[in-house]
Amino acid sequence: MIKEDEYHKRRRKFIQKMKKNSLALFFSAEPKTRSNDTEYPYRQDSNFYYLSGFNEDKSALLFIKREQKTEVFLFVYKKDKTEELWNGKRLGVEAAKKRFKVDDVFEYKELTQKLKEYIPSLKHLYYDFLLDYSKVKLLKSHAKDIYSFRNAAKIVEAMRLIKSPAEIAEIKKAISITKEAHHRAIQTAKECSYEYELQAEIEYVFRKNGAQSDAYTSIVAAGNNANTLHYIKNDAKIKKDDLILIDAGCEYNSYASDITRTIPANGVFTKEQRELYTLVLSVEKEIISMVREGVLRSKLQKKAQKLLAKGLIELGILKGSVKKVIKKQQLQKLYPHGIGHWLGIDVHDQCPYKDTKGKEIALCAGMILTIEPGIYIDKENKEVPKKYRGIGIRIEDDILVTKEGCKNLSQEIVKEIDEIEALASSHK
Ligand code: GLY
Ligand code: MN
Ligand code: MN
């Protein structure tokens, strides 16, 4: 668990980045209706969570920075016996005062009045530019003399790039549960007739081990379904010679894991599956070995493209030179996505890829990113020899950049062909 001291430090750091005579406001996420009067499970706004660790809706964080003085106020929803009977306990103002190192805690309904009090004497207003219009309106209704409006989210998202030891520990915990889930998937795939059965095996392990949720909807894609990058229907029958692409990771204490393994349904790779899998795996390992401080993600992507192109030419799947198949977008058809992304509170962690001058941000110790090359050959792709059609493979690991180079946080999740086959056959 990340301690209040750490959240307090983050708030201090945020306030240092504000201009003088300014106010910043962050809101908790709104509950989302599923249908009629039922809701999706609540998920806190990531930036609000990063600054508070507080998981209730109807709350807000207010920062005020004047010439000499700074103040941070938290607004929380009141304790109300009837509401608590239906929807569960709230922390309430008094307990929040004890838990949070803020200057004061108020009831959420007091927010409008406080904004009315503070905004007119200030010059700059920070808020999340993606905020709901009703909240922006509330802010701006008092902002006649405001000199500039600034995006508060951008500041926090840049802070989120470098993970603290406590954040790394949460992500490691998420990955350790996800490891068990992928291993169970490898062991039980043979027994599953439909993709959703395998999805259930995986998500059972997530919940059973205390993960609060999946970090994104699990992708369990058998055979040609793996060629739909965001396939989430998971309702098709699994054929015995299919490869199954499983992109699934749990969320633990609001931190994500993001892992893909591609496994044979019947426990054994066919010759063609093996050839393609070996290529993707060798590229994945090579790119991971390049991760270190100072490296650009774009360089990793270029290298992955070159290696995949070379391998696909050697297998007779692409024709021509490496340069040509990349330039003419032939590789793009078989490898259409990026090499990876930041990972953290969000699975695609909402951190910048470019600095404020538009220059790509180089890797730095404390960053966590995924490395996830793939090859996708649709069954209708007539340009590729028939034996390779209908195969989609991605292998994805979660990598921490360190002072010494990098650490693959998910290295214990099996991915060598013989390891996968051995694990599949170990379960009778
Ligand atoms: N699971 C989504 C992704 O790999 O980016
Ligand atoms: Mn990913
Ligand atoms: Mn993924």
CSV table of C-alpha atoms and ligand atoms in Angstrom, one decimal:
chain,number,residue,atom,x,y,z
A,1,MET,CA,0.0,0.0,0.0
A,2,ILE,CA,1.3,3.4,-0.8
A,3,LYS,CA,1.4,5.6,2.3
A,4,GLU,CA,-0.2,9.0,2.9
A,5,ASP,CA,3.3,10.5,3.2
A,6,GLU,CA,4.0,9.7,-0.4
A,7,TYR,CA,0.7,11.2,-1.6
A,8,HIS,CA,1.5,14.2,0.5
A,9,LYS,CA,4.9,14.6,-1.2
A,10,ARG,CA,3.2,14.3,-4.6
A,11,ARG,CA,0.9,17.1,-3.7
A,12,ARG,CA,3.8,19.2,-2.6
A,13,LYS,CA,5.6,18.6,-5.9
A,14,PHE,CA,2.5,19.4,-7.9
A,15,ILE,CA,2.0,22.7,-6.0
A,16,GLN,CA,5.6,23.6,-6.7
A,17,LYS,CA,4.9,23.4,-10.4
A,18,MET,CA,1.9,25.8,-10.2
A,19,LYS,CA,2.2,29.5,-10.9
A,20,LYS,CA,1.8,32.0,-8.1
A,21,ASN,CA,-1.7,33.3,-7.6
A,22,SER,CA,-3.3,30.2,-9.0
A,23,LEU,CA,-5.8,27.5,-8.1
A,24,ALA,CA,-5.9,23.9,-9.3
A,25,LEU,CA,-8.9,21.6,-9.0
A,26,PHE,CA,-9.1,17.8,-9.4
A,27,PHE,CA,-12.3,15.8,-9.3
A,28,SER,CA,-12.9,12.2,-8.5
A,29,ALA,CA,-14.4,10.2,-11.4
A,30,GLU,CA,-18.2,10.0,-11.9
A,31,PRO,CA,-19.9,6.7,-11.3
A,32,LYS,CA,-20.9,5.3,-14.8
A,33,THR,CA,-24.3,3.9,-15.5
A,34,ARG,CA,-24.4,0.5,-17.0
A,35,SER,CA,-28.1,0.4,-17.7
A,36,ASN,CA,-31.1,1.9,-16.0
A,37,ASP,CA,-30.1,2.1,-12.3
A,38,THR,CA,-27.1,-0.3,-12.3
A,39,GLU,CA,-23.6,0.9,-12.4
A,40,TYR,CA,-20.2,-0.3,-13.6
A,41,PRO,CA,-17.8,-1.0,-10.8
A,42,TYR,CA,-16.4,2.3,-9.7
A,43,ARG,CA,-13.0,3.3,-11.0
A,44,GLN,CA,-11.3,6.4,-9.6
A,45,ASP,CA,-9.9,9.1,-11.9
A,46,SER,CA,-6.2,8.2,-12.3
A,47,ASN,CA,-4.8,11.7,-11.6
A,48,PHE,CA,-7.0,12.2,-8.6
A,49,TYR,CA,-5.9,8.9,-7.3
A,50,TYR,CA,-2.2,9.6,-7.9
A,51,LEU,CA,-2.5,12.8,-5.8
A,52,SER,CA,-4.7,11.3,-3.0
A,53,GLY,CA,-5.0,7.5,-3.0
A,54,PHE,CA,-8.7,8.2,-2.2
A,55,ASN,CA,-11.2,5.9,-3.9
A,56,GLU,CA,-14.5,7.6,-3.2
A,57,ASP,CA,-16.6,9.5,-5.8
A,58,LYS,CA,-18.0,13.0,-5.1
A,59,SER,CA,-14.7,14.2,-3.8
A,60,ALA,CA,-12.3,16.9,-5.0
A,61,LEU,CA,-8.8,18.2,-4.3
A,62,LEU,CA,-8.3,22.0,-4.3
A,63,PHE,CA,-4.8,23.6,-4.4
A,64,ILE,CA,-4.3,27.3,-3.9
A,65,LYS,CA,-1.0,29.0,-4.3
A,66,ARG,CA,-0.6,32.6,-3.4
A,67,GLU,CA,2.6,34.8,-3.2
A,68,GLN,CA,3.6,33.5,0.2
A,69,LYS,CA,1.2,30.8,1.1
A,70,THR,CA,0.0,27.5,-0.3
A,71,GLU,CA,-3.0,25.5,0.8
A,72,VAL,CA,-4.5,22.1,-0.1
A,73,PHE,CA,-8.1,21.2,0.7
A,74,LEU,CA,-9.9,17.9,0.2
A,75,PHE,CA,-13.6,17.7,-0.3
A,76,VAL,CA,-15.4,14.5,0.6
A,77,TYR,CA,-19.0,13.3,0.6
A,78,LYS,CA,-20.7,13.5,3.9
A,79,LYS,CA,-21.5,10.5,6.1
A,80,ASP,CA,-25.2,9.7,5.8
A,81,LYS,CA,-26.8,6.7,7.4
A,82,THR,CA,-29.5,6.0,4.8
A,83,GLU,CA,-27.1,6.3,1.9
A,84,GLU,CA,-24.5,4.2,3.7
A,85,LEU,CA,-27.2,1.5,4.2
A,86,TRP,CA,-27.5,1.2,0.4
A,87,ASN,CA,-24.1,2.0,-0.9
A,88,GLY,CA,-21.6,1.4,1.8
A,89,LYS,CA,-19.6,3.4,4.3
A,90,ARG,CA,-18.1,6.7,3.5
A,91,LEU,CA,-14.9,8.0,5.1
A,92,GLY,CA,-16.5,11.3,6.0
A,93,VAL,CA,-14.9,14.7,6.9
A,94,GLU,CA,-13.7,13.8,10.4
A,95,ALA,CA,-11.9,10.6,9.5
A,96,ALA,CA,-10.5,12.3,6.3
A,97,LYS,CA,-9.0,15.0,8.5
A,98,LYS,CA,-7.1,12.3,10.4
A,99,ARG,CA,-6.0,10.3,7.3
A,100,PHE,CA,-4.9,13.1,4.9
A,101,LYS,CA,-2.1,15.6,5.4
A,102,VAL,CA,-4.0,18.4,3.9
A,103,ASP,CA,-4.7,21.9,5.3
A,104,ASP,CA,-8.4,21.2,5.8
A,105,VAL,CA,-11.2,18.8,4.7
A,106,PHE,CA,-14.7,20.0,3.8
A,107,GLU,CA,-18.0,18.5,2.7
A,108,TYR,CA,-18.2,18.1,-1.0
A,109,LYS,CA,-21.3,20.3,-1.2
A,110,GLU,CA,-19.2,23.2,0.1
A,111,LEU,CA,-17.0,23.2,-3.0
A,112,THR,CA,-19.0,25.7,-5.0
A,113,GLN,CA,-19.0,28.2,-2.2
A,114,LYS,CA,-15.2,27.8,-1.7
A,115,LEU,CA,-14.6,28.3,-5.4
A,116,LYS,CA,-16.7,31.5,-5.3
A,117,GLU,CA,-14.5,32.7,-2.4
A,118,TYR,CA,-11.1,31.9,-3.9
A,119,ILE,CA,-11.2,32.3,-7.6
A,120,PRO,CA,-11.9,36.0,-8.0
A,121,SER,CA,-8.6,36.9,-6.2
A,122,LEU,CA,-6.5,34.6,-8.4
A,123,LYS,CA,-4.9,34.8,-11.8
A,124,HIS,CA,-4.4,31.3,-13.1
A,125,LEU,CA,-6.8,28.3,-13.1
A,126,TYR,CA,-5.6,24.7,-13.5
A,127,TYR,CA,-8.0,21.9,-14.3
A,128,ASP,CA,-8.1,18.8,-16.4
A,129,PHE,CA,-9.0,19.9,-19.9
A,130,LEU,CA,-10.9,16.7,-20.4
A,131,LEU,CA,-13.2,17.5,-17.5
A,132,ASP,CA,-17.0,17.3,-18.0
A,133,TYR,CA,-18.5,20.4,-19.3
A,134,SER,CA,-20.7,20.9,-16.2
A,135,LYS,CA,-17.7,21.1,-14.0
A,136,VAL,CA,-15.8,23.4,-16.3
A,137,LYS,CA,-18.8,25.6,-16.3
A,138,LEU,CA,-18.8,25.7,-12.5
A,139,LEU,CA,-15.2,26.7,-12.4
A,140,LYS,CA,-15.4,29.3,-15.2
A,141,SER,CA,-18.6,30.9,-13.8
A,142,HIS,CA,-16.4,32.6,-11.1
A,143,ALA,CA,-13.4,33.2,-13.4
A,144,LYS,CA,-14.0,36.6,-14.9
A,145,ASP,CA,-10.6,38.0,-14.1
A,146,ILE,CA,-8.6,34.9,-14.7
A,147,TYR,CA,-5.6,35.5,-16.8
A,148,SER,CA,-4.9,32.0,-18.0
A,149,PHE,CA,-6.4,28.5,-18.0
A,150,ARG,CA,-3.9,25.6,-17.7
A,151,ASN,CA,-4.2,21.9,-18.0
A,152,ALA,CA,-3.6,20.4,-14.6
A,153,ALA,CA,-3.6,16.9,-15.9
A,154,LYS,CA,-0.5,17.5,-18.0
A,155,ILE,CA,1.5,18.3,-14.9
A,156,VAL,CA,0.4,15.2,-13.0
A,157,GLU,CA,0.9,13.0,-16.0
A,158,ALA,CA,4.5,14.1,-16.4
A,159,MET,CA,5.0,13.3,-12.6
A,160,ARG,CA,3.6,9.8,-13.2
A,161,LEU,CA,6.3,8.9,-15.7
A,162,ILE,CA,8.8,7.9,-13.0
A,163,LYS,CA,7.5,5.3,-10.7
A,164,SER,CA,8.4,5.3,-7.0
A,165,PRO,CA,9.6,2.1,-5.2
A,166,ALA,CA,6.1,1.8,-3.7
A,167,GLU,CA,4.4,2.0,-7.1
A,168,ILE,CA,6.8,-0.5,-8.6
A,169,ALA,CA,5.9,-2.8,-5.7
A,170,GLU,CA,2.2,-2.5,-6.6
A,171,ILE,CA,2.9,-3.3,-10.3
A,172,LYS,CA,5.0,-6.2,-9.3
A,173,LYS,CA,2.2,-7.6,-7.2
A,174,ALA,CA,-0.2,-7.2,-10.1
A,175,ILE,CA,2.2,-9.0,-12.4
A,176,SER,CA,2.7,-11.8,-9.8
A,177,ILE,CA,-1.1,-12.5,-9.9
A,178,THR,CA,-1.2,-12.2,-13.6
A,179,LYS,CA,1.6,-14.8,-13.8
A,180,GLU,CA,-0.5,-17.3,-12.0
A,181,ALA,CA,-3.4,-16.5,-14.3
A,182,HIS,CA,-1.4,-17.1,-17.5
A,183,HIS,CA,0.2,-20.2,-16.2
A,184,ARG,CA,-3.3,-21.5,-15.4
A,185,ALA,CA,-4.4,-20.6,-18.9
A,186,ILE,CA,-1.5,-22.6,-20.4
A,187,GLN,CA,-2.5,-25.6,-18.2
A,188,THR,CA,-6.2,-25.5,-18.7
A,189,ALA,CA,-6.4,-24.5,-22.4
A,190,LYS,CA,-6.9,-28.1,-23.5
A,191,GLU,CA,-10.0,-28.4,-21.4
A,192,CYS,CA,-11.6,-25.2,-22.7
A,193,SER,CA,-14.0,-25.5,-25.7
A,194,TYR,CA,-14.8,-21.7,-25.9
A,195,GLU,CA,-12.6,-18.6,-25.5
A,196,TYR,CA,-14.8,-17.4,-22.6
A,197,GLU,CA,-14.0,-20.5,-20.6
A,198,LEU,CA,-10.3,-19.7,-20.7
A,199,GLN,CA,-11.2,-16.0,-19.9
A,200,ALA,CA,-13.0,-17.3,-16.8
A,201,GLU,CA,-10.0,-19.4,-15.7
A,202,ILE,CA,-7.8,-16.3,-16.0
A,203,GLU,CA,-10.1,-13.9,-14.2
A,204,TYR,CA,-10.8,-16.4,-11.5
A,205,VAL,CA,-7.2,-16.3,-10.6
A,206,PHE,CA,-7.2,-12.5,-10.6
A,207,ARG,CA,-10.1,-12.2,-8.1
A,208,LYS,CA,-9.1,-15.2,-6.1
A,209,ASN,CA,-5.7,-13.6,-5.4
A,210,GLY,CA,-7.1,-10.2,-4.4
A,211,ALA,CA,-6.8,-8.3,-7.6
A,212,GLN,CA,-9.7,-5.8,-7.6
A,213,SER,CA,-10.2,-6.0,-11.3
A,214,ASP,CA,-8.8,-6.7,-14.7
A,215,ALA,CA,-6.7,-3.7,-15.9
A,216,TYR,CA,-8.5,-3.9,-19.3
A,217,THR,CA,-10.9,-6.3,-20.9
A,218,SER,CA,-9.1,-9.6,-21.3
A,219,ILE,CA,-8.4,-10.6,-24.9
A,220,VAL,CA,-8.7,-14.3,-25.5
A,221,ALA,CA,-8.5,-14.8,-29.2
A,222,ALA,CA,-8.3,-18.2,-30.7
A,223,GLY,CA,-7.0,-18.8,-34.3
A,224,ASN,CA,-7.8,-16.0,-36.7
A,225,ASN,CA,-9.4,-13.9,-34.0
A,226,ALA,CA,-5.9,-13.0,-32.8
A,227,ASN,CA,-5.7,-10.9,-35.9
A,228,THR,CA,-8.2,-8.5,-34.5
A,229,LEU,CA,-6.0,-6.4,-32.2
A,230,HIS,CA,-8.6,-5.5,-29.7
A,231,TYR,CA,-10.7,-8.6,-29.9
A,232,ILE,CA,-12.8,-8.8,-26.7
A,233,LYS,CA,-15.9,-10.8,-27.7
A,234,ASN,CA,-14.2,-14.0,-26.5
A,235,ASP,CA,-17.1,-16.1,-27.5
A,236,ALA,CA,-15.7,-18.3,-30.3
A,237,LYS,CA,-15.1,-22.0,-30.2
A,238,ILE,CA,-11.5,-23.0,-29.9
A,239,LYS,CA,-10.2,-25.4,-32.5
A,240,LYS,CA,-7.5,-27.9,-31.4
A,241,ASP,CA,-4.8,-26.6,-33.8
A,242,ASP,CA,-5.5,-23.0,-32.9
A,243,LEU,CA,-3.0,-20.7,-31.3
A,244,ILE,CA,-4.7,-18.7,-28.6
A,245,LEU,CA,-3.5,-15.1,-28.1
A,246,ILE,CA,-4.2,-14.1,-24.4
A,247,ASP,CA,-3.7,-10.5,-23.6
A,248,ALA,CA,-4.8,-10.2,-20.0
A,249,GLY,CA,-3.5,-8.4,-16.9
A,250,CYS,CA,-5.0,-7.6,-13.5
A,251,GLU,CA,-5.2,-4.4,-11.6
A,252,TYR,CA,-3.9,-4.4,-8.1
A,253,ASN,CA,-4.5,-1.4,-5.8
A,254,SER,CA,-5.2,0.7,-8.9
A,255,TYR,CA,-2.0,-0.4,-10.7
A,256,ALA,CA,-2.0,-2.3,-13.9
A,257,SER,CA,-0.2,-5.2,-15.4
A,258,ASP,CA,-0.3,-5.9,-19.2
A,259,ILE,CA,0.8,-9.3,-20.4
A,260,THR,CA,0.4,-11.2,-23.6
A,261,ARG,CA,1.2,-14.9,-24.2
A,262,THR,CA,0.3,-16.9,-27.3
A,263,ILE,CA,-0.2,-20.5,-26.6
A,264,PRO,CA,-1.3,-23.7,-28.5
A,265,ALA,CA,-4.8,-24.8,-27.7
A,266,ASN,CA,-3.8,-28.5,-27.6
A,267,GLY,CA,-0.5,-27.9,-25.8
A,268,VAL,CA,1.9,-28.3,-28.9
A,269,PHE,CA,2.9,-25.8,-31.5
A,270,THR,CA,2.6,-26.8,-35.2
A,271,LYS,CA,5.7,-26.3,-37.4
A,272,GLU,CA,4.4,-23.0,-38.9
A,273,GLN,CA,3.2,-21.7,-35.5
A,274,ARG,CA,6.6,-22.5,-34.1
A,275,GLU,CA,8.4,-20.7,-36.9
A,276,LEU,CA,6.5,-17.5,-36.4
A,277,TYR,CA,6.5,-17.8,-32.7
A,278,THR,CA,10.3,-18.2,-32.6
A,279,LEU,CA,10.6,-15.1,-34.7
A,280,VAL,CA,8.4,-12.9,-32.5
A,281,LEU,CA,10.0,-14.2,-29.3
A,282,SER,CA,13.6,-13.6,-30.6
A,283,VAL,CA,12.6,-10.0,-31.6
A,284,GLU,CA,10.9,-9.4,-28.2
A,285,LYS,CA,14.0,-10.6,-26.3
A,286,GLU,CA,16.3,-8.5,-28.5
A,287,ILE,CA,14.3,-5.4,-28.0
A,288,ILE,CA,14.1,-5.9,-24.2
A,289,SER,CA,17.9,-6.3,-24.2
A,290,MET,CA,18.1,-2.8,-25.7
A,291,VAL,CA,16.0,-1.1,-23.0
A,292,ARG,CA,18.1,1.3,-20.9
A,293,GLU,CA,18.4,4.9,-19.9
A,294,GLY,CA,18.8,7.3,-22.8
A,295,VAL,CA,17.1,5.0,-25.5
A,296,LEU,CA,14.2,6.3,-27.5
A,297,ARG,CA,11.0,4.2,-27.9
A,298,SER,CA,11.1,5.1,-31.6
A,299,LYS,CA,14.5,3.5,-31.9
A,300,LEU,CA,13.1,0.3,-30.3
A,301,GLN,CA,10.2,0.3,-32.8
A,302,LYS,CA,12.5,0.8,-35.8
A,303,LYS,CA,14.7,-2.1,-34.6
A,304,ALA,CA,11.7,-4.3,-34.1
A,305,GLN,CA,10.4,-3.5,-37.6
A,306,LYS,CA,13.8,-4.3,-39.1
A,307,LEU,CA,14.1,-7.6,-37.2
A,308,LEU,CA,10.5,-8.7,-38.0
A,309,ALA,CA,10.9,-7.8,-41.6
A,310,LYS,CA,14.2,-9.7,-41.9
A,311,GLY,CA,12.6,-12.8,-40.3
A,312,LEU,CA,9.5,-12.6,-42.4
A,313,ILE,CA,11.6,-12.4,-45.6
A,314,GLU,CA,13.6,-15.4,-44.5
A,315,LEU,CA,10.4,-17.4,-44.0
A,316,GLY,CA,9.2,-16.3,-47.5
A,317,ILE,CA,6.3,-14.4,-46.1
A,318,LEU,CA,7.5,-11.0,-47.3
A,319,LYS,CA,9.5,-10.5,-50.5
A,320,GLY,CA,12.2,-7.9,-51.2
A,321,SER,CA,14.7,-6.1,-49.0
A,322,VAL,CA,14.1,-5.2,-45.4
A,323,LYS,CA,14.2,-1.5,-46.4
A,324,LYS,CA,11.6,-1.9,-49.1
A,325,VAL,CA,9.1,-4.0,-47.1
A,326,ILE,CA,9.2,-1.4,-44.4
A,327,LYS,CA,9.1,1.6,-46.7
A,328,LYS,CA,6.2,0.2,-48.8
A,329,GLN,CA,4.2,-0.6,-45.7
A,330,GLN,CA,4.2,-4.3,-46.4
A,331,LEU,CA,5.5,-5.0,-42.9
A,332,GLN,CA,2.9,-2.6,-41.5
A,333,LYS,CA,0.1,-4.9,-42.7
A,334,LEU,CA,1.6,-7.7,-40.5
A,335,TYR,CA,2.9,-5.6,-37.6
A,336,PRO,CA,0.5,-2.6,-37.4
A,337,HIS,CA,1.1,-1.3,-33.9
A,338,GLY,CA,3.8,0.2,-31.7
A,339,ILE,CA,6.4,-1.6,-29.7
A,340,GLY,CA,4.9,-0.6,-26.4
A,341,HIS,CA,3.6,2.0,-24.0
A,342,TRP,CA,3.9,3.4,-20.5
A,343,LEU,CA,2.3,1.2,-17.8
A,344,GLY,CA,1.1,2.4,-14.4
A,345,ILE,CA,-2.2,3.5,-12.9
A,346,ASP,CA,-3.6,3.2,-16.4
A,347,VAL,CA,-2.7,0.2,-18.6
A,348,HIS,CA,-1.8,2.8,-21.3
A,349,ASP,CA,-0.4,5.1,-18.7
A,350,GLN,CA,-1.4,8.6,-19.4
A,351,CYS,CA,2.1,10.0,-19.4
A,352,PRO,CA,3.7,12.1,-22.0
A,353,TYR,CA,5.8,10.7,-24.9
A,354,LYS,CA,7.2,14.1,-25.8
A,355,ASP,CA,8.6,16.9,-23.7
A,356,THR,CA,7.1,20.4,-23.7
A,357,LYS,CA,9.2,21.3,-26.7
A,358,GLY,CA,7.8,18.3,-28.7
A,359,LYS,CA,11.0,16.2,-28.4
A,360,GLU,CA,10.6,12.5,-27.8
A,361,ILE,CA,11.3,11.6,-24.1
A,362,ALA,CA,14.2,9.2,-23.7
A,363,LEU,CA,13.9,6.2,-21.3
A,364,CYS,CA,15.0,7.0,-17.8
A,365,ALA,CA,15.3,4.8,-14.6
A,366,GLY,CA,12.0,4.4,-12.9
A,367,MET,CA,9.9,4.3,-16.1
A,368,ILE,CA,7.9,1.2,-16.8
A,369,LEU,CA,6.9,0.3,-20.4
A,370,THR,CA,5.6,-2.7,-22.2
A,371,ILE,CA,7.5,-4.4,-25.0
A,372,GLU,CA,5.0,-6.2,-27.3
A,373,PRO,CA,6.0,-7.1,-30.8
A,374,GLY,CA,3.6,-9.2,-32.9
A,375,ILE,CA,2.9,-10.7,-36.2
A,376,TYR,CA,-0.7,-10.9,-37.5
A,377,ILE,CA,-1.6,-12.8,-40.7
A,378,ASP,CA,-5.2,-12.8,-41.5
A,379,LYS,CA,-6.8,-15.9,-43.0
A,380,GLU,CA,-7.9,-13.8,-46.0
A,381,ASN,CA,-4.3,-12.5,-46.6
A,382,LYS,CA,-3.6,-14.0,-50.0
A,383,GLU,CA,-0.2,-12.4,-50.3
A,384,VAL,CA,1.1,-14.8,-47.7
A,385,PRO,CA,1.8,-18.5,-48.2
A,386,LYS,CA,-1.4,-20.4,-47.2
A,387,LYS,CA,0.2,-22.4,-44.4
A,388,TYR,CA,0.8,-19.2,-42.4
A,389,ARG,CA,-2.6,-17.7,-42.8
A,390,GLY,CA,-4.9,-17.3,-39.8
A,391,ILE,CA,-2.0,-17.1,-37.3
A,392,GLY,CA,-1.7,-14.1,-34.9
A,393,ILE,CA,1.0,-13.9,-32.3
A,394,ARG,CA,2.0,-11.2,-29.8
A,395,ILE,CA,4.3,-11.6,-26.8
A,396,GLU,CA,4.2,-8.8,-24.2
A,397,ASP,CA,6.2,-8.2,-21.1
A,398,ASP,CA,6.4,-5.3,-18.6
A,399,ILE,CA,9.8,-3.7,-18.3
A,400,LEU,CA,11.3,-1.4,-15.6
A,401,VAL,CA,14.1,0.9,-16.7
A,402,THR,CA,16.9,0.9,-14.2
A,403,LYS,CA,20.2,2.6,-13.7
A,404,GLU,CA,22.0,-0.5,-14.8
A,405,GLY,CA,19.7,-1.2,-17.8
A,406,CYS,CA,16.4,-2.8,-17.3
A,407,LYS,CA,14.5,-5.4,-15.4
A,408,ASN,CA,11.8,-7.6,-17.0
A,409,LEU,CA,9.2,-7.6,-14.2
A,410,SER,CA,7.3,-10.4,-15.9
A,411,GLN,CA,10.2,-12.6,-16.8
A,412,GLU,CA,8.8,-15.5,-14.7
A,413,ILE,CA,5.8,-15.8,-17.0
A,414,VAL,CA,6.8,-18.7,-19.3
A,415,LYS,CA,7.3,-17.9,-22.9
A,416,GLU,CA,9.9,-20.3,-24.4
A,417,ILE,CA,8.2,-22.9,-26.6
A,418,ASP,CA,9.5,-25.9,-24.6
A,419,GLU,CA,8.4,-24.2,-21.3
A,420,ILE,CA,4.9,-23.6,-22.6
A,421,GLU,CA,4.6,-27.2,-23.9
A,422,ALA,CA,6.0,-28.7,-20.7
A,423,LEU,CA,3.6,-26.6,-18.6
A,424,ALA,CA,0.6,-27.6,-20.8
A,425,SER,CA,1.5,-31.3,-20.5
A,426,SER,CA,2.1,-31.1,-16.8
A,427,HIS,CA,-1.6,-30.7,-16.2
A,428,LYS,CA,-3.6,-33.8,-16.8
B,1,GLY,N1,-3.6,-4.8,-23.5
B,1,GLY,C1,-3.5,-3.7,-24.3
B,1,GLY,C2,-2.2,-3.5,-24.9
B,1,GLY,O1,-1.4,-4.4,-24.9
B,1,GLY,O2,-1.8,-2.4,-25.2
B,2,MN,MN,0.2,-3.4,-24.0
B,3,MN,MN,-1.6,-6.1,-23.7
